[in-house]
mmCIF file of C-alpha atoms in Angstrom:
data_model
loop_
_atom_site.group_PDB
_atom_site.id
_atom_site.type_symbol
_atom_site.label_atom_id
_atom_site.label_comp_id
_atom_site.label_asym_id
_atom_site.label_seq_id
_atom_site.Cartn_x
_atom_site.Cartn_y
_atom_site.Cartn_z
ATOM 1 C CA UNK A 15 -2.672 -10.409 39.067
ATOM 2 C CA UNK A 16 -2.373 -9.436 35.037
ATOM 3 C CA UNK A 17 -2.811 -12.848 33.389
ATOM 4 C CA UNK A 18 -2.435 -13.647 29.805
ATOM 5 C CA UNK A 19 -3.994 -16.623 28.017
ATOM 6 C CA UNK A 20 -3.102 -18.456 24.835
ATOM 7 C CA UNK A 21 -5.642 -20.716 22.827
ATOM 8 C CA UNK A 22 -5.294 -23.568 22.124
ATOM 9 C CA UNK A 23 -2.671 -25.336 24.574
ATOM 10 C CA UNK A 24 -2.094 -27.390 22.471
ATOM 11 C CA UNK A 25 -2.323 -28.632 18.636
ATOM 12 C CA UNK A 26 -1.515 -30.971 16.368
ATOM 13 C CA UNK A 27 -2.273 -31.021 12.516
ATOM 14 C CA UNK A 28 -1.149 -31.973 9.542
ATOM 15 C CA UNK A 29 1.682 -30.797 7.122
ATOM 16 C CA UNK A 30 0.354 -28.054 4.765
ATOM 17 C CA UNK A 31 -2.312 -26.641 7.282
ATOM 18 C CA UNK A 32 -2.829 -23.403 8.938
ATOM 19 C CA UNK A 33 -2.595 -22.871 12.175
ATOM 20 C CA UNK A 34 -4.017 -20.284 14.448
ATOM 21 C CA UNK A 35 -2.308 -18.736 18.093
ATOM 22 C CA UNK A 36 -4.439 -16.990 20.161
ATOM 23 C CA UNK A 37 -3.075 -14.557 22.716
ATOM 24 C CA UNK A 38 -5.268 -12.567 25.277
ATOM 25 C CA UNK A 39 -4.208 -10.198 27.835
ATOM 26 C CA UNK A 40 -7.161 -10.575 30.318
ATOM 27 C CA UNK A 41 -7.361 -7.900 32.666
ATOM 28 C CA UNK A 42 -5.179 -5.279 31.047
ATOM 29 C CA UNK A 43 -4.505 -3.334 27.994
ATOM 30 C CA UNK A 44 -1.178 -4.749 26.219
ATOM 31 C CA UNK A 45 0.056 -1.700 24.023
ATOM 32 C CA UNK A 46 3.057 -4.818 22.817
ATOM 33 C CA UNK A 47 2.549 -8.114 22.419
ATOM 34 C CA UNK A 48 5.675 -10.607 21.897
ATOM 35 C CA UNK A 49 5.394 -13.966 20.145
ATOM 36 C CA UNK A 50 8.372 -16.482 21.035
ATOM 37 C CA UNK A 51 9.327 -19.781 20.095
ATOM 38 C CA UNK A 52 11.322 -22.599 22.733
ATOM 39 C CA UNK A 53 12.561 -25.704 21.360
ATOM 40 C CA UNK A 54 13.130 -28.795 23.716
ATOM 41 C CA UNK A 55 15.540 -27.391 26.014
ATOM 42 C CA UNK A 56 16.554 -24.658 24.634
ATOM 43 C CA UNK A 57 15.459 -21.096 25.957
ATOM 44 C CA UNK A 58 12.849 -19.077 24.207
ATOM 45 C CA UNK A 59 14.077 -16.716 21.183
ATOM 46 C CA UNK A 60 11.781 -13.853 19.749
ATOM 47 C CA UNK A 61 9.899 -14.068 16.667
ATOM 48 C CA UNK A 62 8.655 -11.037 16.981
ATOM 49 C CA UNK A 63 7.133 -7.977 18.060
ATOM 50 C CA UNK A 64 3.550 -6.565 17.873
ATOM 51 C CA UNK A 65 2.188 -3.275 18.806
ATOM 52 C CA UNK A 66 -1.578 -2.350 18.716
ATOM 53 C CA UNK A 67 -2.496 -1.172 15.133
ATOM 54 C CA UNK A 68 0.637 -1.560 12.895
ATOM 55 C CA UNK A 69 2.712 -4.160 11.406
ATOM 56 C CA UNK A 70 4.854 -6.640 13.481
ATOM 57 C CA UNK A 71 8.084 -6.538 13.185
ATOM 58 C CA UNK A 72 10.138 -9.783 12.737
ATOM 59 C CA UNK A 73 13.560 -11.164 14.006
ATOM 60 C CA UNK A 74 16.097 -11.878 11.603
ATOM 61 C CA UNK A 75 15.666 -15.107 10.168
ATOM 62 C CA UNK A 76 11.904 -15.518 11.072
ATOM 63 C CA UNK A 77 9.764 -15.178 7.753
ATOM 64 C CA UNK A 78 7.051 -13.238 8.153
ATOM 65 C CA UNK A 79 4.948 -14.907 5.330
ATOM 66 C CA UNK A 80 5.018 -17.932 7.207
ATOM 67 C CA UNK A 81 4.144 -16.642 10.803
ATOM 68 C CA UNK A 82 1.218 -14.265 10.374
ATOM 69 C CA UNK A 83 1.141 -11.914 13.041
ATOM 70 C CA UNK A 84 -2.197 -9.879 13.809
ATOM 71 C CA UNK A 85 -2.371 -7.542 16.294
ATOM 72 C CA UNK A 86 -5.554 -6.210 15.928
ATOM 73 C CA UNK A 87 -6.779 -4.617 19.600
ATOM 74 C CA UNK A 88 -4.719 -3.598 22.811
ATOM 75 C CA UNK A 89 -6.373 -7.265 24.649
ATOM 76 C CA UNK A 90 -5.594 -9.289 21.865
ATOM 77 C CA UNK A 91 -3.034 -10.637 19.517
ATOM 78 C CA UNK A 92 -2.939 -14.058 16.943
ATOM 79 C CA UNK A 93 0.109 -15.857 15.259
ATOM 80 C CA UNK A 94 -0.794 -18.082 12.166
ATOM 81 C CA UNK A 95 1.512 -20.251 11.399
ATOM 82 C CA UNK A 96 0.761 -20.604 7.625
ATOM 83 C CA UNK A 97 1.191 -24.270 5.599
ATOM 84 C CA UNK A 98 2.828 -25.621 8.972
ATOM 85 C CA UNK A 99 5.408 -28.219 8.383
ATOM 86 C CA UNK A 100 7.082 -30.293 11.328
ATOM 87 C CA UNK A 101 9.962 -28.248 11.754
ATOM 88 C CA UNK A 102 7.433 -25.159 12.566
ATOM 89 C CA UNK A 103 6.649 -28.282 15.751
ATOM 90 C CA UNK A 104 7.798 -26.019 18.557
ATOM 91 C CA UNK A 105 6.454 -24.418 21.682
ATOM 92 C CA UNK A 106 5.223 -20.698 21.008
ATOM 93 C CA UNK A 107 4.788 -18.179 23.683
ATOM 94 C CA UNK A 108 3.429 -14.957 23.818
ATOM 95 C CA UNK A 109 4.073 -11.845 26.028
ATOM 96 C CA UNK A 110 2.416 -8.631 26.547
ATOM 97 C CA UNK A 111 3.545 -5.711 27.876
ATOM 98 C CA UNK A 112 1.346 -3.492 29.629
ATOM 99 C CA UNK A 113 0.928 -0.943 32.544
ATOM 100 C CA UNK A 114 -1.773 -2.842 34.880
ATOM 101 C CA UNK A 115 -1.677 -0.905 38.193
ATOM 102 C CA UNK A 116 1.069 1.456 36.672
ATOM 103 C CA UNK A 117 4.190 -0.729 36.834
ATOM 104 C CA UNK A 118 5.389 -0.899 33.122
ATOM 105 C CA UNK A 119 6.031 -4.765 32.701
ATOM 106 C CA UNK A 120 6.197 -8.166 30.725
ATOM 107 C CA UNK A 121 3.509 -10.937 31.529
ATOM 108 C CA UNK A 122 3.904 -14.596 29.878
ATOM 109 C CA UNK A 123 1.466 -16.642 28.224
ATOM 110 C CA UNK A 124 1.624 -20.121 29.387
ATOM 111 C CA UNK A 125 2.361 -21.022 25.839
ATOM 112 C CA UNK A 126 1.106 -23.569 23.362
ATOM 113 C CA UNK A 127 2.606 -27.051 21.941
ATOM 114 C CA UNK A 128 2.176 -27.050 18.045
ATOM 115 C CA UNK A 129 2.876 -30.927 17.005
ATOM 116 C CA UNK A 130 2.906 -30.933 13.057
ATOM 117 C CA UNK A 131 3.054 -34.757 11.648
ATOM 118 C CA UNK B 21 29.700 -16.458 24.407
ATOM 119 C CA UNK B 22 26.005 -15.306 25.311
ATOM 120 C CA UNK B 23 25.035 -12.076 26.364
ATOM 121 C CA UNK B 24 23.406 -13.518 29.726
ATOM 122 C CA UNK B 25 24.848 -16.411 31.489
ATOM 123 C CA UNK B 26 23.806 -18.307 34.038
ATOM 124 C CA UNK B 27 25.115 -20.975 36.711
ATOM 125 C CA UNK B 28 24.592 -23.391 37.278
ATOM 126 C CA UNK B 29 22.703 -25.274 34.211
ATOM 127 C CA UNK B 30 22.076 -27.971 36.341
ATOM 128 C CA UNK B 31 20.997 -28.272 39.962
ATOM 129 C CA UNK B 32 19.696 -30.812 42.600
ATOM 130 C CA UNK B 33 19.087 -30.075 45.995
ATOM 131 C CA UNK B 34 17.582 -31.702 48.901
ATOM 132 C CA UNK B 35 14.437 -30.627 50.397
ATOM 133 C CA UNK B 36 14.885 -27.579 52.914
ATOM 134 C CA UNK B 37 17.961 -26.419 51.560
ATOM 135 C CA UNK B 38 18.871 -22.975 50.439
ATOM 136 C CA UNK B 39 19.082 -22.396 46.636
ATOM 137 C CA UNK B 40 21.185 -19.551 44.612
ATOM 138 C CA UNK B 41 21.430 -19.539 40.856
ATOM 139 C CA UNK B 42 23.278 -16.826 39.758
ATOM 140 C CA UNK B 43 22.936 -14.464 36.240
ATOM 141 C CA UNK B 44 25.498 -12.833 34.641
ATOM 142 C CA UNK B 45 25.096 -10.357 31.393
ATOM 143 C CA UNK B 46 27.444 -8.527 28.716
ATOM 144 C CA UNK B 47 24.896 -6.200 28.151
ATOM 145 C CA UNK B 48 23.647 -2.853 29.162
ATOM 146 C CA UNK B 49 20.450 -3.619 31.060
ATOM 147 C CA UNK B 50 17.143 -1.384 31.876
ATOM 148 C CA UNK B 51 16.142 -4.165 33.818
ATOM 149 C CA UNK B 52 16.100 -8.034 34.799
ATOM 150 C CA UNK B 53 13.562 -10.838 34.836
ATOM 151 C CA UNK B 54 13.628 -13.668 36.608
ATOM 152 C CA UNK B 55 11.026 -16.695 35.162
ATOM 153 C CA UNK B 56 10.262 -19.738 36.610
ATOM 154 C CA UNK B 57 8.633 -22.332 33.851
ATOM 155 C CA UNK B 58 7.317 -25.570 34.915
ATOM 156 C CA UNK B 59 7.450 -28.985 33.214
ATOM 157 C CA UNK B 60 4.183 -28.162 31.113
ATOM 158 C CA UNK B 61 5.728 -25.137 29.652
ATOM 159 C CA UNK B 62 3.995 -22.127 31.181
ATOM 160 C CA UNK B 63 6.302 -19.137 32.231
ATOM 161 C CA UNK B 64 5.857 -17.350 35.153
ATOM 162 C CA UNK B 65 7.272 -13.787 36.268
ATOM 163 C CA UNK B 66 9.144 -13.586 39.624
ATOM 164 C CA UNK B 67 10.639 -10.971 39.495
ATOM 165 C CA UNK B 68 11.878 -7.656 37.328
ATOM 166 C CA UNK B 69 14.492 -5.435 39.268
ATOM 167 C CA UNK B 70 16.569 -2.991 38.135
ATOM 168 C CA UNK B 71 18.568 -2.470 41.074
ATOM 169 C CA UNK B 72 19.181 -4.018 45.018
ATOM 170 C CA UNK B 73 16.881 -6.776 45.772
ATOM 171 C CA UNK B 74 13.451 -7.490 46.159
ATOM 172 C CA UNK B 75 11.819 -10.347 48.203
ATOM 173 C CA UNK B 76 8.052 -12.706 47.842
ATOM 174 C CA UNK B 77 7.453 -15.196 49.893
ATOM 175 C CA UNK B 78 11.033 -17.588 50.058
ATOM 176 C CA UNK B 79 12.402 -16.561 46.816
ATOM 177 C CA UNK B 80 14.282 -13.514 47.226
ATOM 178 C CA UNK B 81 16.176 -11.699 43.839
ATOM 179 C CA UNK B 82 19.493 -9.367 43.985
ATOM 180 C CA UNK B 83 21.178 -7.101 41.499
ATOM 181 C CA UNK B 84 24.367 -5.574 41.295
ATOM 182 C CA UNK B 85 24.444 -2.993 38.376
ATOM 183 C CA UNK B 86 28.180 -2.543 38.762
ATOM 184 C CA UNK B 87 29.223 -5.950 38.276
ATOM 185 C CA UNK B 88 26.381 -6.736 35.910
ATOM 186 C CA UNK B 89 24.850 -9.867 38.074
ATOM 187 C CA UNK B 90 22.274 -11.105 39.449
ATOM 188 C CA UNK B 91 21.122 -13.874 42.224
ATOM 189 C CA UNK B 92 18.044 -15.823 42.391
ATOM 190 C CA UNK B 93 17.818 -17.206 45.785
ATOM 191 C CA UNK B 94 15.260 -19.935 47.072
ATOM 192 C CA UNK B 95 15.138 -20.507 51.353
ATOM 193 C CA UNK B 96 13.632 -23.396 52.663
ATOM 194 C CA UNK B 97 12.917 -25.475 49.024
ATOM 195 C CA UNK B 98 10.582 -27.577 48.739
ATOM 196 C CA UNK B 99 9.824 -30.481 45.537
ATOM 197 C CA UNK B 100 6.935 -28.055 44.569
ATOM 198 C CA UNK B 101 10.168 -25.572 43.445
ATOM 199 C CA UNK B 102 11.835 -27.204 40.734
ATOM 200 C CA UNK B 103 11.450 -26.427 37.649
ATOM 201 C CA UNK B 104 13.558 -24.264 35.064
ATOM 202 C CA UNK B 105 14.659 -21.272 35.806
ATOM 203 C CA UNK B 106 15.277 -18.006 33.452
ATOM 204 C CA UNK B 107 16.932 -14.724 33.244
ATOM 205 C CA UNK B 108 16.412 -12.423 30.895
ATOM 206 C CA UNK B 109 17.876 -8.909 30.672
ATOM 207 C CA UNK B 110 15.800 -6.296 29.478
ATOM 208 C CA UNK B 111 17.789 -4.110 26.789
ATOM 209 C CA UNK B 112 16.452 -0.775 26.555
ATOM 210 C CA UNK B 113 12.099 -0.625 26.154
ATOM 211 C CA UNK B 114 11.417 -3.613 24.921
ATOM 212 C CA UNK B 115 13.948 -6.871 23.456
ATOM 213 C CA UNK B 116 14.468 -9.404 26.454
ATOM 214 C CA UNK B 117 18.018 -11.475 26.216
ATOM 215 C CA UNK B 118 17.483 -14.598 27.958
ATOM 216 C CA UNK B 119 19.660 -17.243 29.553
ATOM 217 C CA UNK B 120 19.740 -20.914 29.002
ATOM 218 C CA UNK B 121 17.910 -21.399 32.076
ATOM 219 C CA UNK B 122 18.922 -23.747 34.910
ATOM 220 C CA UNK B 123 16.908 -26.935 35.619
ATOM 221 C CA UNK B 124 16.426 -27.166 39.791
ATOM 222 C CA UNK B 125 15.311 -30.235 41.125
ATOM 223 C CA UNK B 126 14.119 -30.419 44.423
ATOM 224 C CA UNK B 127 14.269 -34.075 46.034
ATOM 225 C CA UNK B 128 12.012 -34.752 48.928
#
């Protein structure tokens, strides 16, 4: 089935440093690409919203500056969580959205566990 | 009050026993997920309907557009079932709502 992979799994680092969020849809082409964020829990809330070749767009609330978003190909997208601090400590999952064998729908990452000390 | 509800937050079952968790939404819906996510965190897609029901395996899904709800139902569970499960209602192309999720727990 459509599969879509997030690097790393996991991460910790220190407060101040950059982090980066791979997301890879593996055997299809994701024309949107969804970056959320779960707290312990609590259910996941977007971030925000990539498509192939233009600017993400951002949830109210969630500063753009801070979470880089690049989507730069229809396979792949990245989050950088810039000068991390441990309140950015969260769980962030991706989505893409994509038409593998014609069916028009939403496959999940199986997310990544930032730690910031 | 959120836009998608579900019941029960909580729920422990014995092996074999049949499961329902049931979804409610405010919202005008294209369609609905249902996610299961383990412990570790990763998120899987059961199912996305839009209307009746739809069926893999022992987990079987329902939709009723007219009352805006929706049933998750598990036959036969089994420990290897619990985990957290999520609705999410899909509001026109793209923005998922979610629900809180409810935590199943399957005893042997």
């Amino acid at each position: 089935g459509a599969v879509v992979s997030q690097h790393p799994s996991w991460v910790i680092c220190k407060s101040g440093t950059s982090v980066k969020i791979e997301c890879r849809s593996l055997d299809f082409q994701a024309t949107t690409m969804f970056w959320y964020r779960q707290f312990p829990k609590q259910s996941l809330m977007l971030m925000a919203t990539s498509n192939e070749g233009s600017k993400a767009t951002y949830e109210q609330g969630v500063e753009k500056d801070k979470f880089l978003i690049n989507h730069a190909s229809l396979t792949l997208s990245t989050l950088t969580v810039t000068s991390a601090h441990p309140e950015d400590s969260s769980f962030y999952i991706c989505s893409a959205r994509g038409t593998p064998r014609g069916t028009d729908t939403q496959y999940f990452g199986p997310g990544t566990r930032l730690t910031v000390l | 009050k959120n836009e998608v509800e579900q019941s029960p937050q909580n729920l422990t079952a014995q092996e074999g026993e049949f499961i329902t968790i049931n979804c409610s939404y405010s919202v005008g819906i294209s369609a609905l997920h249902w996610l299961q996510q383990h412990p570790g965190g990763g998120i899987v897609s059961l199912f996305m309907l839009s209307s009746g029901k739809k069926k893999h395996g022992r987990l079987i899904a329902t939709i009723n557009i007219q009352e805006k709800h929706s049933s998750l139902h598990i036959t036969a569970s089994h420990p290897r079932d619990s985990a957290v499960y999520i609705c999410a209602a899909l509001q026109g192309a793209q923005k998922l709502v979610f629900g809180q999720g409810t935590r199943l727990t399957i005893n042997p």
